[in-house]
Tab-separated table of C-alpha atoms in Angstrom:
chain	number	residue	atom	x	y	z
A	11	UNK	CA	-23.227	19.256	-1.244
A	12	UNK	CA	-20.978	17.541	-2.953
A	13	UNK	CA	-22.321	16.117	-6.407
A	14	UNK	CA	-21.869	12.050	-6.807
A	15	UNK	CA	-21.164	12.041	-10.288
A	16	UNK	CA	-19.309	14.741	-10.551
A	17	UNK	CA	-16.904	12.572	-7.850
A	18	UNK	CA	-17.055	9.589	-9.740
A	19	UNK	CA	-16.236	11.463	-12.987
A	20	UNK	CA	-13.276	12.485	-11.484
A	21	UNK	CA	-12.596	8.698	-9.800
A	22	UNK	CA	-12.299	7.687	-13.066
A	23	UNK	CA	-10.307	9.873	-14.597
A	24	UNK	CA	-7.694	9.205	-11.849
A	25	UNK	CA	-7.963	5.551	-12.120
A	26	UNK	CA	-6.361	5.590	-15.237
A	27	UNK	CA	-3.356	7.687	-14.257
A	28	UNK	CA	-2.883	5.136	-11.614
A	29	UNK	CA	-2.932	2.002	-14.059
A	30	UNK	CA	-6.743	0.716	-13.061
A	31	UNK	CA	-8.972	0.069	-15.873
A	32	UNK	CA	-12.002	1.864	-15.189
A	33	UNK	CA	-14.320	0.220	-17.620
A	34	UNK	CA	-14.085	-2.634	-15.642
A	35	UNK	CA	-15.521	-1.079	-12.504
A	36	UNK	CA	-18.153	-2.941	-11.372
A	37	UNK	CA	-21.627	-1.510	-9.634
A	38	UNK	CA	-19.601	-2.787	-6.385
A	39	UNK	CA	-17.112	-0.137	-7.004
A	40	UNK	CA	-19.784	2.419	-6.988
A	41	UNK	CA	-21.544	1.289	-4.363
A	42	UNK	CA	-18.409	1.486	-2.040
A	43	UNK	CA	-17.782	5.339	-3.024
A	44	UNK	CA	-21.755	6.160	-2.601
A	45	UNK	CA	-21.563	4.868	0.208
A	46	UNK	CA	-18.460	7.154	2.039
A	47	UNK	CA	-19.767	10.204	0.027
A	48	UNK	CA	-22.829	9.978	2.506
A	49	UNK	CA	-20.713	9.593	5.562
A	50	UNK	CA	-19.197	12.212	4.051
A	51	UNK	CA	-22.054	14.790	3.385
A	52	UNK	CA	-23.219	13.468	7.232
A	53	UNK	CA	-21.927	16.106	9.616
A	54	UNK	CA	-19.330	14.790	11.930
A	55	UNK	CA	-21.034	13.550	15.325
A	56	UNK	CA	-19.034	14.013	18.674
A	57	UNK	CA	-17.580	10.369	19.251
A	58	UNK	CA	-18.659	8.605	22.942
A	59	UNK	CA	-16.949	10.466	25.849
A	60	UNK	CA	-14.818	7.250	26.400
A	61	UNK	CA	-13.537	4.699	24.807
A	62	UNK	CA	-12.237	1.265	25.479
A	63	UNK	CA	-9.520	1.030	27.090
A	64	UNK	CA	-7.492	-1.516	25.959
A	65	UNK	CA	-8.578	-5.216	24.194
A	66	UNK	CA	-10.347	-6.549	27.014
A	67	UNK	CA	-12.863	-4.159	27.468
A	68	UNK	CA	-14.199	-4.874	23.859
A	69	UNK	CA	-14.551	-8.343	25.189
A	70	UNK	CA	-18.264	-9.379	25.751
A	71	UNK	CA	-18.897	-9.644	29.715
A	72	UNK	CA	-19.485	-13.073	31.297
A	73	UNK	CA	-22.266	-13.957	33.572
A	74	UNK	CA	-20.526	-12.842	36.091
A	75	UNK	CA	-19.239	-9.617	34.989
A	76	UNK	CA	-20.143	-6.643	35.726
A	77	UNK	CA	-22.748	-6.412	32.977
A	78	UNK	CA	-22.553	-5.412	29.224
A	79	UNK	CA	-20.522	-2.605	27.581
A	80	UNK	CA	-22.866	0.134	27.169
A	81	UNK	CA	-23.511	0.986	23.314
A	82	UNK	CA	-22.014	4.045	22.418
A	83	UNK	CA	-23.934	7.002	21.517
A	84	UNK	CA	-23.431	7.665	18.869
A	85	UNK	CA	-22.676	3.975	16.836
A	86	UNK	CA	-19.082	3.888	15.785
A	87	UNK	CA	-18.946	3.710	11.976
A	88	UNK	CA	-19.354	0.265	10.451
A	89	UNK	CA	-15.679	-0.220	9.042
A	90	UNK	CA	-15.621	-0.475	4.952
A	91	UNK	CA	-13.399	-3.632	4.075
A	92	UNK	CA	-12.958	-4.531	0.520
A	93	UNK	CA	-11.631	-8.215	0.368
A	94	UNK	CA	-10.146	-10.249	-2.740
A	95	UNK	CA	-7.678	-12.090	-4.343
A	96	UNK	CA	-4.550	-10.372	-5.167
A	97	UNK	CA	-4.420	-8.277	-8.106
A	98	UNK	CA	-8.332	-7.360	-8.058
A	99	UNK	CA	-7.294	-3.698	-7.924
A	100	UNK	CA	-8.181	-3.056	-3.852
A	101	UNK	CA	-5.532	-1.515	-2.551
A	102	UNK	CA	-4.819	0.725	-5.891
A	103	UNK	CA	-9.015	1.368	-5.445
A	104	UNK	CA	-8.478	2.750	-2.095
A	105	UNK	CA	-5.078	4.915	-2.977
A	106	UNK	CA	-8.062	6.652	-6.274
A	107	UNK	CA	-10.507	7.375	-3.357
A	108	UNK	CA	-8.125	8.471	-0.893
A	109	UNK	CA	-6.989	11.474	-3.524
A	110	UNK	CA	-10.377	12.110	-5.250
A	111	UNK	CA	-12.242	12.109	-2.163
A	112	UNK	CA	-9.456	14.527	0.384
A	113	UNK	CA	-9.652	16.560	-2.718
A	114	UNK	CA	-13.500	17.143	-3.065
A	115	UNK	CA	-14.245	17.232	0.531
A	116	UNK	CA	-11.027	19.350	1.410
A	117	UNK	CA	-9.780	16.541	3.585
A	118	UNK	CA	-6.325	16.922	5.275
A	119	UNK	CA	-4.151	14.257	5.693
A	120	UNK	CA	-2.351	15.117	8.919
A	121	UNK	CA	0.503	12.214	9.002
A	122	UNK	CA	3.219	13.395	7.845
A	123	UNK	CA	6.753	11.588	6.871
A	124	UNK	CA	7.658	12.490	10.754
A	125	UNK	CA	5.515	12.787	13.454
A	126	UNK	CA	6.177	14.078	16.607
A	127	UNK	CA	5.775	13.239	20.699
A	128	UNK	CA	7.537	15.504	22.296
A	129	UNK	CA	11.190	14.903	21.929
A	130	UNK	CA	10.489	11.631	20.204
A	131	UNK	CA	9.801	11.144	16.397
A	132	UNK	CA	8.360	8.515	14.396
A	133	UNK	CA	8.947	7.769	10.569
A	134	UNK	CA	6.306	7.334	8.713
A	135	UNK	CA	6.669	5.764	4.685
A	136	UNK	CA	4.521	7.862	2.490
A	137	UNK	CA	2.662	5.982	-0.270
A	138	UNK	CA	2.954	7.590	-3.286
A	139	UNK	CA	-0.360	8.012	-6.170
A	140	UNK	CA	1.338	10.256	-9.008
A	141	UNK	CA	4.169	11.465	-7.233
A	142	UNK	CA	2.103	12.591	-4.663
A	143	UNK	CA	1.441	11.558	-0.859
A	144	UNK	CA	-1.390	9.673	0.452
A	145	UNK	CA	-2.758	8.916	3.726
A	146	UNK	CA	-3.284	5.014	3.400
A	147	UNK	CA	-1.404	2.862	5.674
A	148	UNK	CA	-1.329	-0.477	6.421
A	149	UNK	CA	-2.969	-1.469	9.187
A	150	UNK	CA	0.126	-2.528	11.375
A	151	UNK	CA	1.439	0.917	10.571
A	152	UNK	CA	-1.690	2.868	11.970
A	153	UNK	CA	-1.732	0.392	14.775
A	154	UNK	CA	2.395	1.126	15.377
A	155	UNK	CA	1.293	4.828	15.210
A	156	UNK	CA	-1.159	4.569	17.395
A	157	UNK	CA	1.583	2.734	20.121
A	158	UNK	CA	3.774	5.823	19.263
A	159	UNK	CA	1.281	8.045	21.132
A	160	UNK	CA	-0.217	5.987	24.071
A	161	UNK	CA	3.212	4.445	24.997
A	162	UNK	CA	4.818	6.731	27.885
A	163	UNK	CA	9.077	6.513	27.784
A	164	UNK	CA	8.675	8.526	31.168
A	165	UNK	CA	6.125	5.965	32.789
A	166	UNK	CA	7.145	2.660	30.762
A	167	UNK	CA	3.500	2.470	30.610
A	168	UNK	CA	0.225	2.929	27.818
A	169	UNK	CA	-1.977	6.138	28.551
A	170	UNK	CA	-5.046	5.757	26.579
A	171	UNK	CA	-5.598	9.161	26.911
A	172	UNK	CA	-2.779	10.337	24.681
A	173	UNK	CA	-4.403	8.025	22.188
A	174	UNK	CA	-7.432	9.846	22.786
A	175	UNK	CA	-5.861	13.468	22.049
A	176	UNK	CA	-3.760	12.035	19.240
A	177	UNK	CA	-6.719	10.692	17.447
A	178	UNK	CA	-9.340	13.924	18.543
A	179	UNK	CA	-6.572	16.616	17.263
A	180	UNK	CA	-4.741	15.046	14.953
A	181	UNK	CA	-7.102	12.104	13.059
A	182	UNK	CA	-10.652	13.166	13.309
A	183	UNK	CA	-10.175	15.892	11.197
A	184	UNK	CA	-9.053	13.897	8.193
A	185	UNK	CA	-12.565	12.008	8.384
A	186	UNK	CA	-11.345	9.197	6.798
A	187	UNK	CA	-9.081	6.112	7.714
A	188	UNK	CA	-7.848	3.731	4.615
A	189	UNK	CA	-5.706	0.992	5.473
A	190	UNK	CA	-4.563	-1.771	3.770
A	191	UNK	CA	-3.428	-5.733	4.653
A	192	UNK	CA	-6.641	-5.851	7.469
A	193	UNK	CA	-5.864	-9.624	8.728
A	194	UNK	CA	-8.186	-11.886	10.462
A	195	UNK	CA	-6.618	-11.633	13.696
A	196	UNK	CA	-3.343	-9.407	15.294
A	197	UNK	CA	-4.096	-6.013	14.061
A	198	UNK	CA	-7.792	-5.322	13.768
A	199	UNK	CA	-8.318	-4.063	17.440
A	200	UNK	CA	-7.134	-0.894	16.167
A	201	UNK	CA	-9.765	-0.260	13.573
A	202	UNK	CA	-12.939	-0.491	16.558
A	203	UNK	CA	-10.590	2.011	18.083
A	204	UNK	CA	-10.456	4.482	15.429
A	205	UNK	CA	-13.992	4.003	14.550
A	206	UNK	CA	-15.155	4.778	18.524
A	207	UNK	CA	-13.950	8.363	17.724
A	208	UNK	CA	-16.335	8.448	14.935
A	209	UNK	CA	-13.308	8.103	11.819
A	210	UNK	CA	-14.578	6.135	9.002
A	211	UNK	CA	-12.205	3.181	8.137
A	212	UNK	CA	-11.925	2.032	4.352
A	213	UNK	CA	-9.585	-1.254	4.104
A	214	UNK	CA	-8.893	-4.201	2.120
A	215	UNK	CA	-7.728	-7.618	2.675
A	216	UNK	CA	-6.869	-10.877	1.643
A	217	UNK	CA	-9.354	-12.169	3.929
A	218	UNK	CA	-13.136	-12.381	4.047
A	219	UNK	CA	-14.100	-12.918	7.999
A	220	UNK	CA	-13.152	-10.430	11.102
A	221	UNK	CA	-13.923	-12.573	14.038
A	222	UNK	CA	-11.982	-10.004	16.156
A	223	UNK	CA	-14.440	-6.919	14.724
A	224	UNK	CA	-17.553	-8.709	15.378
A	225	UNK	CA	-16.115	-9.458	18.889
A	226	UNK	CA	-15.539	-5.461	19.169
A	227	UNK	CA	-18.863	-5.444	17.987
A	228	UNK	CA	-17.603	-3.034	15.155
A	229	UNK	CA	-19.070	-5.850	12.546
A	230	UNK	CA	-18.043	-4.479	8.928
A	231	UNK	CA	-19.429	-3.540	5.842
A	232	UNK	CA	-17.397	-6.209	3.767
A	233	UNK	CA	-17.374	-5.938	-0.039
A	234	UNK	CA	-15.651	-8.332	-2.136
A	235	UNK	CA	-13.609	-8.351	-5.919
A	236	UNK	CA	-13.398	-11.265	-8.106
A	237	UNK	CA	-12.285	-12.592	-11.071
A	238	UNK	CA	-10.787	-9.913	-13.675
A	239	UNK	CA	-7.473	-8.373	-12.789
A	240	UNK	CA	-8.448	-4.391	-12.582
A	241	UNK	CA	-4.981	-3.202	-13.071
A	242	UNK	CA	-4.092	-2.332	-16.707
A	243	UNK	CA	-1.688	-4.780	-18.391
A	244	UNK	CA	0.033	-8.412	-18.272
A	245	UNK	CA	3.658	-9.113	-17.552
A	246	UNK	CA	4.409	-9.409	-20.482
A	247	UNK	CA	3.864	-5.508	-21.174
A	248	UNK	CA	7.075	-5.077	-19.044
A	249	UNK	CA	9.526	-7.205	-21.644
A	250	UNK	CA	11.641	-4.841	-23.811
A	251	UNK	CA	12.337	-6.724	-27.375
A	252	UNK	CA	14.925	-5.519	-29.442
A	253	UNK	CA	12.947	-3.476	-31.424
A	254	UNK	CA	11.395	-1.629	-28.796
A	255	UNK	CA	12.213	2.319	-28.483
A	256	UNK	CA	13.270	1.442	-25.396
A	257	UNK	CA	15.601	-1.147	-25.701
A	258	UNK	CA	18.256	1.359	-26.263
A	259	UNK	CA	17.598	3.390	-22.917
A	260	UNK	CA	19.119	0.362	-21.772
A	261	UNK	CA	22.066	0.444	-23.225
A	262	UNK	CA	22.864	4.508	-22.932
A	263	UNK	CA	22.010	4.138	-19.270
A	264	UNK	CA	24.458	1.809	-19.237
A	265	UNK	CA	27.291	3.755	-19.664
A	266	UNK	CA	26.170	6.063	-17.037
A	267	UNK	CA	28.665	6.228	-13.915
A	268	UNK	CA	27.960	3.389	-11.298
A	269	UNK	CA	26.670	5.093	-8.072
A	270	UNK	CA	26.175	3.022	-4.796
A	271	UNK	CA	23.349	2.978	-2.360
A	272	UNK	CA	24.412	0.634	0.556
A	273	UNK	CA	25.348	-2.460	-1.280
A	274	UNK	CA	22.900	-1.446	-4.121
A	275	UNK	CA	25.096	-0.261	-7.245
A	276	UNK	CA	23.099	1.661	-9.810
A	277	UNK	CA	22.832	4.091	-12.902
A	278	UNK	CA	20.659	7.147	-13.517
A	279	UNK	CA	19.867	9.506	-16.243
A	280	UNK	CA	17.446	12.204	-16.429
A	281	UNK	CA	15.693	11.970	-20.239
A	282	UNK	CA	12.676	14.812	-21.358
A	283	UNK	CA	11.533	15.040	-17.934
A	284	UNK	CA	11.994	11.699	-17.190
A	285	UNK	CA	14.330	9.565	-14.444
A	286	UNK	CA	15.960	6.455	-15.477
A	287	UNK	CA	17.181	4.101	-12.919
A	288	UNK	CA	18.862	1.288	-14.192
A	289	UNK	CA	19.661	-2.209	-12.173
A	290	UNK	CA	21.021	-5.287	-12.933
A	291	UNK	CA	18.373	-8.239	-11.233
A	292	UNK	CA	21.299	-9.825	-9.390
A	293	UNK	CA	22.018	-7.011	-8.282
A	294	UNK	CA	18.839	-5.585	-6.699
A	295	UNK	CA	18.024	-9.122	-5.020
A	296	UNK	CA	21.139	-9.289	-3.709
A	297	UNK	CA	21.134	-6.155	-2.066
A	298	UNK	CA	19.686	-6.764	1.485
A	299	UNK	CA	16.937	-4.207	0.906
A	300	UNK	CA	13.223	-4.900	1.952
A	301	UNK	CA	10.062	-2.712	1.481
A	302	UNK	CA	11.395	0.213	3.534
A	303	UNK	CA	14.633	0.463	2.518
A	304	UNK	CA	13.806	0.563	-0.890
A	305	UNK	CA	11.268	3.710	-0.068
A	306	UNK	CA	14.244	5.172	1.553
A	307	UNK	CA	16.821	5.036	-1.441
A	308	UNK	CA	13.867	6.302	-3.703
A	309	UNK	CA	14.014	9.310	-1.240
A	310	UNK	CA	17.550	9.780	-2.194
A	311	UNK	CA	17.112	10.310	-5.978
A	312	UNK	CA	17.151	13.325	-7.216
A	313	UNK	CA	13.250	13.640	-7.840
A	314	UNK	CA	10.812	16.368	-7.992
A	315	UNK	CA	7.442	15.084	-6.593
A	316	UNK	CA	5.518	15.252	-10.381
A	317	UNK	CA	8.489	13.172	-12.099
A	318	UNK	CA	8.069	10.196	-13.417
A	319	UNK	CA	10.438	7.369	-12.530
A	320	UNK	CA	10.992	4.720	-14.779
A	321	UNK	CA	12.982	0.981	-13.577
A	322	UNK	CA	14.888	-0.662	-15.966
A	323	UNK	CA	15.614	-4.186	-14.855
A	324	UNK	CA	18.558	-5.729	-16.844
A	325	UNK	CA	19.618	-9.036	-17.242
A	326	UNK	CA	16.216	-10.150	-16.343
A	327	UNK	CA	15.885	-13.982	-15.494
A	328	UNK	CA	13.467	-15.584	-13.051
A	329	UNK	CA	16.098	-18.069	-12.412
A	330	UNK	CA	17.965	-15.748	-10.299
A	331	UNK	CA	14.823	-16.038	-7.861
A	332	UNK	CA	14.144	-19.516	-8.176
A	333	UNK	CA	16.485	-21.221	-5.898
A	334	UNK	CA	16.921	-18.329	-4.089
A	335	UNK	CA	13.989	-17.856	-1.041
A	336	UNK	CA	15.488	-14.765	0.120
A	337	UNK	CA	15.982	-12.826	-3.122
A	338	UNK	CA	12.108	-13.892	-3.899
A	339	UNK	CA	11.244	-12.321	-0.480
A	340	UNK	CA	13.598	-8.956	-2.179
A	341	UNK	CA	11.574	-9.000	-5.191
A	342	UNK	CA	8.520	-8.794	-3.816
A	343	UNK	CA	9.546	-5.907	-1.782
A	344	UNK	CA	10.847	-4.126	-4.589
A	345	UNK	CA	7.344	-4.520	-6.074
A	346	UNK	CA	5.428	-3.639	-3.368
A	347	UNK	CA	7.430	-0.790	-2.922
A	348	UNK	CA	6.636	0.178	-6.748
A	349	UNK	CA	3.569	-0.600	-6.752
A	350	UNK	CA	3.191	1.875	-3.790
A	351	UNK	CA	5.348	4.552	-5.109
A	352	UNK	CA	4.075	4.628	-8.815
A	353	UNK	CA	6.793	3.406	-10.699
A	354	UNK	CA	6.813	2.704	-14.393
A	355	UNK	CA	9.026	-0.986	-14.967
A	356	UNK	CA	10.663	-2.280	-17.793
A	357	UNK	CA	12.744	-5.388	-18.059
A	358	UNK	CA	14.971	-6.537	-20.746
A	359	UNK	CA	17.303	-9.863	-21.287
A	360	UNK	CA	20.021	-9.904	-24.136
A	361	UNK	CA	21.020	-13.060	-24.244
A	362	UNK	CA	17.159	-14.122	-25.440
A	363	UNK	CA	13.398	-13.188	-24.813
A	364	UNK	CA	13.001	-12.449	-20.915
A	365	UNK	CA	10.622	-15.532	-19.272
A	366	UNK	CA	7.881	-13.156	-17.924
A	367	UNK	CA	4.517	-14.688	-17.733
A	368	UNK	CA	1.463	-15.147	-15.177
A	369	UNK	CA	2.167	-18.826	-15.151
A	370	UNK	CA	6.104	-18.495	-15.282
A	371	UNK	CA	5.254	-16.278	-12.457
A	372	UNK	CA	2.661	-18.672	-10.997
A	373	UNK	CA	5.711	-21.620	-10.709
A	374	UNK	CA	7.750	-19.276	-8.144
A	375	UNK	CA	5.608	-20.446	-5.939
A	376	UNK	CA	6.895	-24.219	-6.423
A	377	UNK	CA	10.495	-22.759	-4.973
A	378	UNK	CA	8.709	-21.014	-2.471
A	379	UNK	CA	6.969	-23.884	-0.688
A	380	UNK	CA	10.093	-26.329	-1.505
A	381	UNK	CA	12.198	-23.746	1.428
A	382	UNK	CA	13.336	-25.893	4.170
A	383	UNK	CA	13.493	-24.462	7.626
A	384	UNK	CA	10.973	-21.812	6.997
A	385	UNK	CA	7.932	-21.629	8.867
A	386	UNK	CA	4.456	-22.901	6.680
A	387	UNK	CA	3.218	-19.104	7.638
A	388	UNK	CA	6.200	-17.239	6.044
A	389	UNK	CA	5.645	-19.495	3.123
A	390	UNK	CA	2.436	-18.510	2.433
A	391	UNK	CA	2.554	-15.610	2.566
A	392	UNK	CA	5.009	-14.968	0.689
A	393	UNK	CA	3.045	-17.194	-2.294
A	394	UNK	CA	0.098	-14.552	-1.768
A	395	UNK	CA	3.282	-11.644	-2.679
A	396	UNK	CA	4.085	-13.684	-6.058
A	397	UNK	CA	0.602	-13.402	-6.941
A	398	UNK	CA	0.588	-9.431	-5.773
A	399	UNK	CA	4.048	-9.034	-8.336
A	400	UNK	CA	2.065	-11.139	-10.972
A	401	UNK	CA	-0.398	-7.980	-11.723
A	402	UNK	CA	2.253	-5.446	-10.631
A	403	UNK	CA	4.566	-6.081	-12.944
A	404	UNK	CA	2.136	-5.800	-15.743
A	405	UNK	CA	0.454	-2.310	-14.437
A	406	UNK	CA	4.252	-0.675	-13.885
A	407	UNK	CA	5.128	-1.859	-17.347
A	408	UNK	CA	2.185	-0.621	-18.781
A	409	UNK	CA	2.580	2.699	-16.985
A	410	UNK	CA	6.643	2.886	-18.224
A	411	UNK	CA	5.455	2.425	-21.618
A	412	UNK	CA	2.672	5.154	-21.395
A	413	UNK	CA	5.334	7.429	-20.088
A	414	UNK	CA	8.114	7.032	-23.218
A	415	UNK	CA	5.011	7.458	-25.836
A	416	UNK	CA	4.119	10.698	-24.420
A	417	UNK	CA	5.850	13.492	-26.095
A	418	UNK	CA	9.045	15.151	-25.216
């Protein structure tokens, strides 16, 4: 049996490689882990021999109806959902357990970058903890994964039992399910789903009610993180001064050939196991590139899978984003994206100090609700990205500079 502290020993220690601050882990956090090391140390229990099939039947019956869903034997597993403001450290929580816990347990994580139906593929994005893979999705992905194997191309119709084999073979061997971006309504019938085959679901959100789980009667084991910012550093931690060792990375990457990705022009240099990627602001907002075709041109660099990979973001001026709704909509792909993929971030502007602040930050949000002709929903959520980039920025620049102090 797997020994607790030992585990959380080890969740620590990996915390800090992925920019979390570990001494501000609460008895929450704890609790949360304790809790999925039991499921974990519980043998797995053969799920009910059917599940629902479809939305409707998770639907309580009317008067009328032919009577109540039976309860399954055994209970689906009470989803884990860890809700918060942005920046509280959730999603970056779940990406420590996902690794410390496959590891200890021996875990697979069967999705792979493709995955296969027959003659059809689908591409999956693989978050990134250390240069490594993870299994956490979001939970639109798992639930457009899920599609992938219950949609027929021969029948034009859904077979819920090529969901079923799907999730049996493939899924219920990894144990686990973490997801991320678990909204109040659209996606969530996918987690009662996964959970009716006995898989353990660990999420987080932005919300704090399910309706549609308690519906499913799936209610979840919610947890929630407030106040501090868990990620290591501010925004400022990103600025290069003139003094700074790395101010004149800058410049030598500079004279670098220009190479092209798309309509994204950029400059590279490998330095003591290192890879520089240099790109002018304008230039990266500009570029039509959202959160998946930025993980795509990472895929193109010339990487090994341990490297680190350091951004350097010239020219740096937040007003190139504010009058600009669609390069704000870039930049917080670009962020999500490195927030995802580990990336170290510095930025730098000659002309004078680079305006880099929560609050400087914080007034994007004025542009951002000033938009005409963009729906109130796009709006806001967009806002709640700002305030995701707010304690990104700060964690990838803390993480570059931990990378240039280390020794050659």
């Amino acid at each position: 049996m797997q020994d607790l502290a030992a585990i959380w020993q080890e969740i620590e220690a990996t915390a800090v490689s992925a920019g979390l601050d570990p001494t501000k882990f609460t008895d929450t956090h704890r609790d949360i882990a304790a809790q999925i090391v039991a499921f974990l140390q519980t043998p797995p229990l053969e799920p009910a021999e059917k599940e629902p099939n479809g939305w409707r039947s998770w639907l309580p019956r009317g008067k009328n109806g032919p009577g109540k869903r039976p309860s399954p034997t055994p209970p689906p597993p009470a989803p884990i959902i860890i809700c918060g403001e942005p920046g509280t450290g959730k999603t970056t929580f779940l990406n420590v357990l996902d690794v410390v816990l496959r590891r200890a347990f021996n875990l697979p994580d069967n999705i792979q970058p493709v995955m296969h139906k027959g003659l059809y593929d689908y591409h999956v994005t693989k978050r990134l903890l250390n240069g490594r893979p993870i299994s956490l999705l979001s939970v639109k992905k798992w639930d457009d994964l899920l599609h992938f194997y219950t949609w027929s191309r021969e029948t034009h119709g859904l077979i819920a039992a090529d969901r079923s084999t799907f999730i049996r073979e493939v899924l219920r061997p990894m144990r686990l399910i973490f997801a991320d971006e678990v909204e109040m309504v659209g996606y969530s019938p996918t987690l009662p789903i996964l959970a009716q085959h006995g898989l353990l679901v660990v999420g987080s959100s932005n919300q704090h009610h399910f309706a549609q789980l308690e519906e499913r009667q799936v209610p979840p084991h919610t947890y929630t993180f407030t106040g501090v910012d868990l990620r290591a550093g501010t925004p400022a931690d990103a600025v290069v001064q003139p003094e700074d060792r790395a101010w004149p990375i800058f410049d030598q990457l500079g004279q670098q050939p220009v190479e092209h990705y798309e309509q994204l022009a950029y400059q590279q240099q490998r330095r003591n196991g290192v890879l520089f990627l240099r790109l002018d602001l304008k230039t990266a907002v500009y570029a039509p590139l959202l959160e998946n075709d930025w993980a795509a041109f990472v895929q193109t660099l010339p990487r090994q899978p341990d490297e680190p990979l350091i951004l350097l973001l010239d020219d740096f001026s937040l007003e190139v984003l504010r009058t600009d709704y669609n390069a704000i909509i870039r930049f917080v792909s670009l962020f999500d994206l490195i927030e995802q993929q580990g990336i170290g971030v510095l930025v730098r502007h000659q002309a004078g100090p680079a305006e880099l602040s929560r609050e400087a930050l914080s007034h994007m949000k004025v542009t951002i609700h000033a938009a005409r002709g963009v729906p109130e929903a796009i709006k806001v959520k967009t806002a709640v990205g700002i305030d995701r980039c707010i304690s990104r920025i700060g964690q990838a620049g803390h993480k570059a500079h931990l990378i240039i102090s280390q020794p050659a």
